[in-house]
mmCIF file of C-alpha atoms in Angstrom:
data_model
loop_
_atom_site.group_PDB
_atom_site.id
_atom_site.type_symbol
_atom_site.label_atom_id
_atom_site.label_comp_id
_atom_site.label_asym_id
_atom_site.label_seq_id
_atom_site.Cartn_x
_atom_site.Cartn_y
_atom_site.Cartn_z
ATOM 1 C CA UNK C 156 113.532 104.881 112.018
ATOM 2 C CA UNK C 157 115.068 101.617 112.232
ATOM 3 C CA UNK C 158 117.453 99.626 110.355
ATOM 4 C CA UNK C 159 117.981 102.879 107.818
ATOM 5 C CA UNK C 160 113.789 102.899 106.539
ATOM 6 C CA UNK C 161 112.633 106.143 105.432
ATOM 7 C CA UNK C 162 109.581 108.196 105.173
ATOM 8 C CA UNK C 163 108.471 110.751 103.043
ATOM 9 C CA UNK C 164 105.145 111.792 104.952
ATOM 10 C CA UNK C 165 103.660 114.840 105.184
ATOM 11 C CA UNK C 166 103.734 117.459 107.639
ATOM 12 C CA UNK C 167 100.830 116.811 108.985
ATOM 13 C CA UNK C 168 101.508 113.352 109.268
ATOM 14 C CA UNK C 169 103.577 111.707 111.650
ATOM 15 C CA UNK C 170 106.902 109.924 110.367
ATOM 16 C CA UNK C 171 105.802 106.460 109.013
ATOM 17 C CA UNK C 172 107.571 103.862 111.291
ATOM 18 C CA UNK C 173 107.688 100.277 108.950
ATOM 19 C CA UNK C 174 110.113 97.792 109.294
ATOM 20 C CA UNK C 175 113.127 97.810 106.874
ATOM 21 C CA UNK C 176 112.234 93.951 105.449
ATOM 22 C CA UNK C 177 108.603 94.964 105.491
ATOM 23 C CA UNK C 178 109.333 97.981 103.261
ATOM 24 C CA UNK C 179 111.540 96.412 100.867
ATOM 25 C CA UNK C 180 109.184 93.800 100.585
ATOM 26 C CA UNK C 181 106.297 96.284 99.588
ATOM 27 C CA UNK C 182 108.758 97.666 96.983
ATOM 28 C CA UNK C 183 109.639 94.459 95.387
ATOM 29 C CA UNK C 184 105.889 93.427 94.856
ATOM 30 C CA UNK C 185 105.456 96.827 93.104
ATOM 31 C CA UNK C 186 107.992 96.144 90.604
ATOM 32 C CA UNK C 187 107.319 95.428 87.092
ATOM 33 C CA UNK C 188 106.840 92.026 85.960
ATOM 34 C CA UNK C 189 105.557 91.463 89.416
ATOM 35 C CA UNK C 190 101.903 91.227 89.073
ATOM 36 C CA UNK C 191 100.106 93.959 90.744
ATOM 37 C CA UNK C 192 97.530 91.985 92.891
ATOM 38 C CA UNK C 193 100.302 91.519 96.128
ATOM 39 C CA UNK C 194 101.237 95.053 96.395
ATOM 40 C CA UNK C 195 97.664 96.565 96.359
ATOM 41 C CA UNK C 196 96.898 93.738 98.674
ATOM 42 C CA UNK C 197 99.936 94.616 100.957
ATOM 43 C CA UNK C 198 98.929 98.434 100.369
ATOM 44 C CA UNK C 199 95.003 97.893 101.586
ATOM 45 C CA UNK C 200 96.132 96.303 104.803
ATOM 46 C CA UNK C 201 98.808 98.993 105.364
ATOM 47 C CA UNK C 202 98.024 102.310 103.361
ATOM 48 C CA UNK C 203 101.729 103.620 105.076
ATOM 49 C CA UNK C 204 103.528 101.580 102.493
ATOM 50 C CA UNK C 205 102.711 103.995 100.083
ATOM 51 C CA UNK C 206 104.891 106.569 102.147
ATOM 52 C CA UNK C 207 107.432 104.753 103.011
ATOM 53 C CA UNK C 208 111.181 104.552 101.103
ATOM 54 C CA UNK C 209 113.997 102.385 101.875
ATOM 55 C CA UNK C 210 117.133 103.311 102.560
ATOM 56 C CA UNK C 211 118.001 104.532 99.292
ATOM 57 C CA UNK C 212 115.239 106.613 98.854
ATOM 58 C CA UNK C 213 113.615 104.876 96.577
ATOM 59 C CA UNK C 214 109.627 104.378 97.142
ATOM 60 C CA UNK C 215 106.932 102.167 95.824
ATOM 61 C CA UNK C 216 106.335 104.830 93.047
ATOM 62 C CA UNK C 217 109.546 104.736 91.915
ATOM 63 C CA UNK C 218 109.341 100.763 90.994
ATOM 64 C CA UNK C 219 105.636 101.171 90.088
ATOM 65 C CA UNK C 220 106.202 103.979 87.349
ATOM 66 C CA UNK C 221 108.934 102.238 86.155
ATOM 67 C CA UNK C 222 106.662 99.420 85.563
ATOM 68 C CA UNK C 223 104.130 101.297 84.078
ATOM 69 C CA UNK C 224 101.082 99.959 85.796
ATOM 70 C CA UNK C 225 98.767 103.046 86.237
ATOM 71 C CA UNK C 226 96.499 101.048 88.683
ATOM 72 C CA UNK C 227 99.086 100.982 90.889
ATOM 73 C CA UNK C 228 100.894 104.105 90.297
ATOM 74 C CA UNK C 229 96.672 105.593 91.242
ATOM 75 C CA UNK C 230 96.615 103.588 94.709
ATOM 76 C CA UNK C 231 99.924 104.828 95.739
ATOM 77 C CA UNK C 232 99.336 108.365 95.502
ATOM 78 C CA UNK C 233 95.585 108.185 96.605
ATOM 79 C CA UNK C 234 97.068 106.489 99.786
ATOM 80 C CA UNK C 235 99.861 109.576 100.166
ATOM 81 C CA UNK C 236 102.600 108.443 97.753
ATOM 82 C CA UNK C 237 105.322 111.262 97.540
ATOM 83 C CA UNK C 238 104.960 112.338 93.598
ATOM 84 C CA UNK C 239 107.990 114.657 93.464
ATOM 85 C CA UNK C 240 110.227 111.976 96.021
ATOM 86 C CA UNK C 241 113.723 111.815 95.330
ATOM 87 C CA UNK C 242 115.621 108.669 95.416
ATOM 88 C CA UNK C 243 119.431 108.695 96.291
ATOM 89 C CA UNK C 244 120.070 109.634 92.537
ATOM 90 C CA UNK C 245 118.340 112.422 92.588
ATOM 91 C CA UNK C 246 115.308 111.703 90.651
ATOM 92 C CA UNK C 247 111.606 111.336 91.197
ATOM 93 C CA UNK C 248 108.987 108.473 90.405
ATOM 94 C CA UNK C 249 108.562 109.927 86.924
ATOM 95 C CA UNK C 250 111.991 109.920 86.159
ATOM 96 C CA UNK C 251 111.400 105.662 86.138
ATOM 97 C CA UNK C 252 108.775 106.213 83.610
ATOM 98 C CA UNK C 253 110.510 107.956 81.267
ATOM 99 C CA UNK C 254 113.676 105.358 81.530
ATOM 100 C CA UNK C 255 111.596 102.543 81.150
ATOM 101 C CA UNK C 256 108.313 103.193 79.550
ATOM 102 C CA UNK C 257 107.454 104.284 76.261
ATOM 103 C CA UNK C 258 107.194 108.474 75.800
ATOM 104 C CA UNK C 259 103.301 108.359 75.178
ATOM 105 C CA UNK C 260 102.884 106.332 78.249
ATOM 106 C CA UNK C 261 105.201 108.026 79.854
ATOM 107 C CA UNK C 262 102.719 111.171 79.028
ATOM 108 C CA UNK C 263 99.944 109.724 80.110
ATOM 109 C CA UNK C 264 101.319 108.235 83.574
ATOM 110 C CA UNK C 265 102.292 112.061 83.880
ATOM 111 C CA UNK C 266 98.328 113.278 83.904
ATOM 112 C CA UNK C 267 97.730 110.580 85.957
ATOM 113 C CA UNK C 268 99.780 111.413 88.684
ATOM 114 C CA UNK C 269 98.426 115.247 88.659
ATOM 115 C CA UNK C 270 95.230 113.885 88.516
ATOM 116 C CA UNK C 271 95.084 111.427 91.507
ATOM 117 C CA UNK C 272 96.483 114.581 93.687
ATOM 118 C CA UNK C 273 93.835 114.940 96.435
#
């Protein structure tokens, strides 16, 4: 991939090539107080966003579950968001949650994201 963009799609899938701006861009708009309406815009013209990761390995999920917004957090992973994706740190989506987010939300964002696997 160029310009150090990352993908965590499945093996079926083939690698998601995005541009690096186009990426970080999509990651931005999912993070909290952004309000929600431009990523799930960006994310309905371009369901790939919610595979790709920039170079740090942090994804859309990471920012969204950080920000708590379960709308969001439900589009990314019913458009292939990587639940269990670690960032450079080591830690997954959730791990934003429970930094960020109050424990019963937390919780809840937790059944969500088992839910929404299809």
């Amino acid at each position: 991939m160029s310009s150090g963009a990352q993908s965590a799609a499945s093996p079926q899938e083939p690698e998601v090539d995005l541009d690096a701006a186009q990426i970080q861009s999509f990651i931005d708009a999912c993070t909290w107080p952004q309000p929600i309406e431009k990523a799930l815009a960006m994310l309905s013209r371009n369901p790939k966003l919610a595979r790709a990761c920039n170079s740090r390995g942090t994804s859309a999920l990471h920012r969204a579950a950080g920000g708590g917004s379960t709308q969001l957090i439900r589009a990314l992973v019913k458009n292939g968001a990587a639940i269990n994706a670690t960032d450079s740190d080591g830690d997954p989506p959730i791990r934003r949650c429970e930094a960020a987010v109050s424990p019963a939300l937390c919780r809840f964002l937790q059944l969500t994201l088992r839910a929404c696997r299809f």
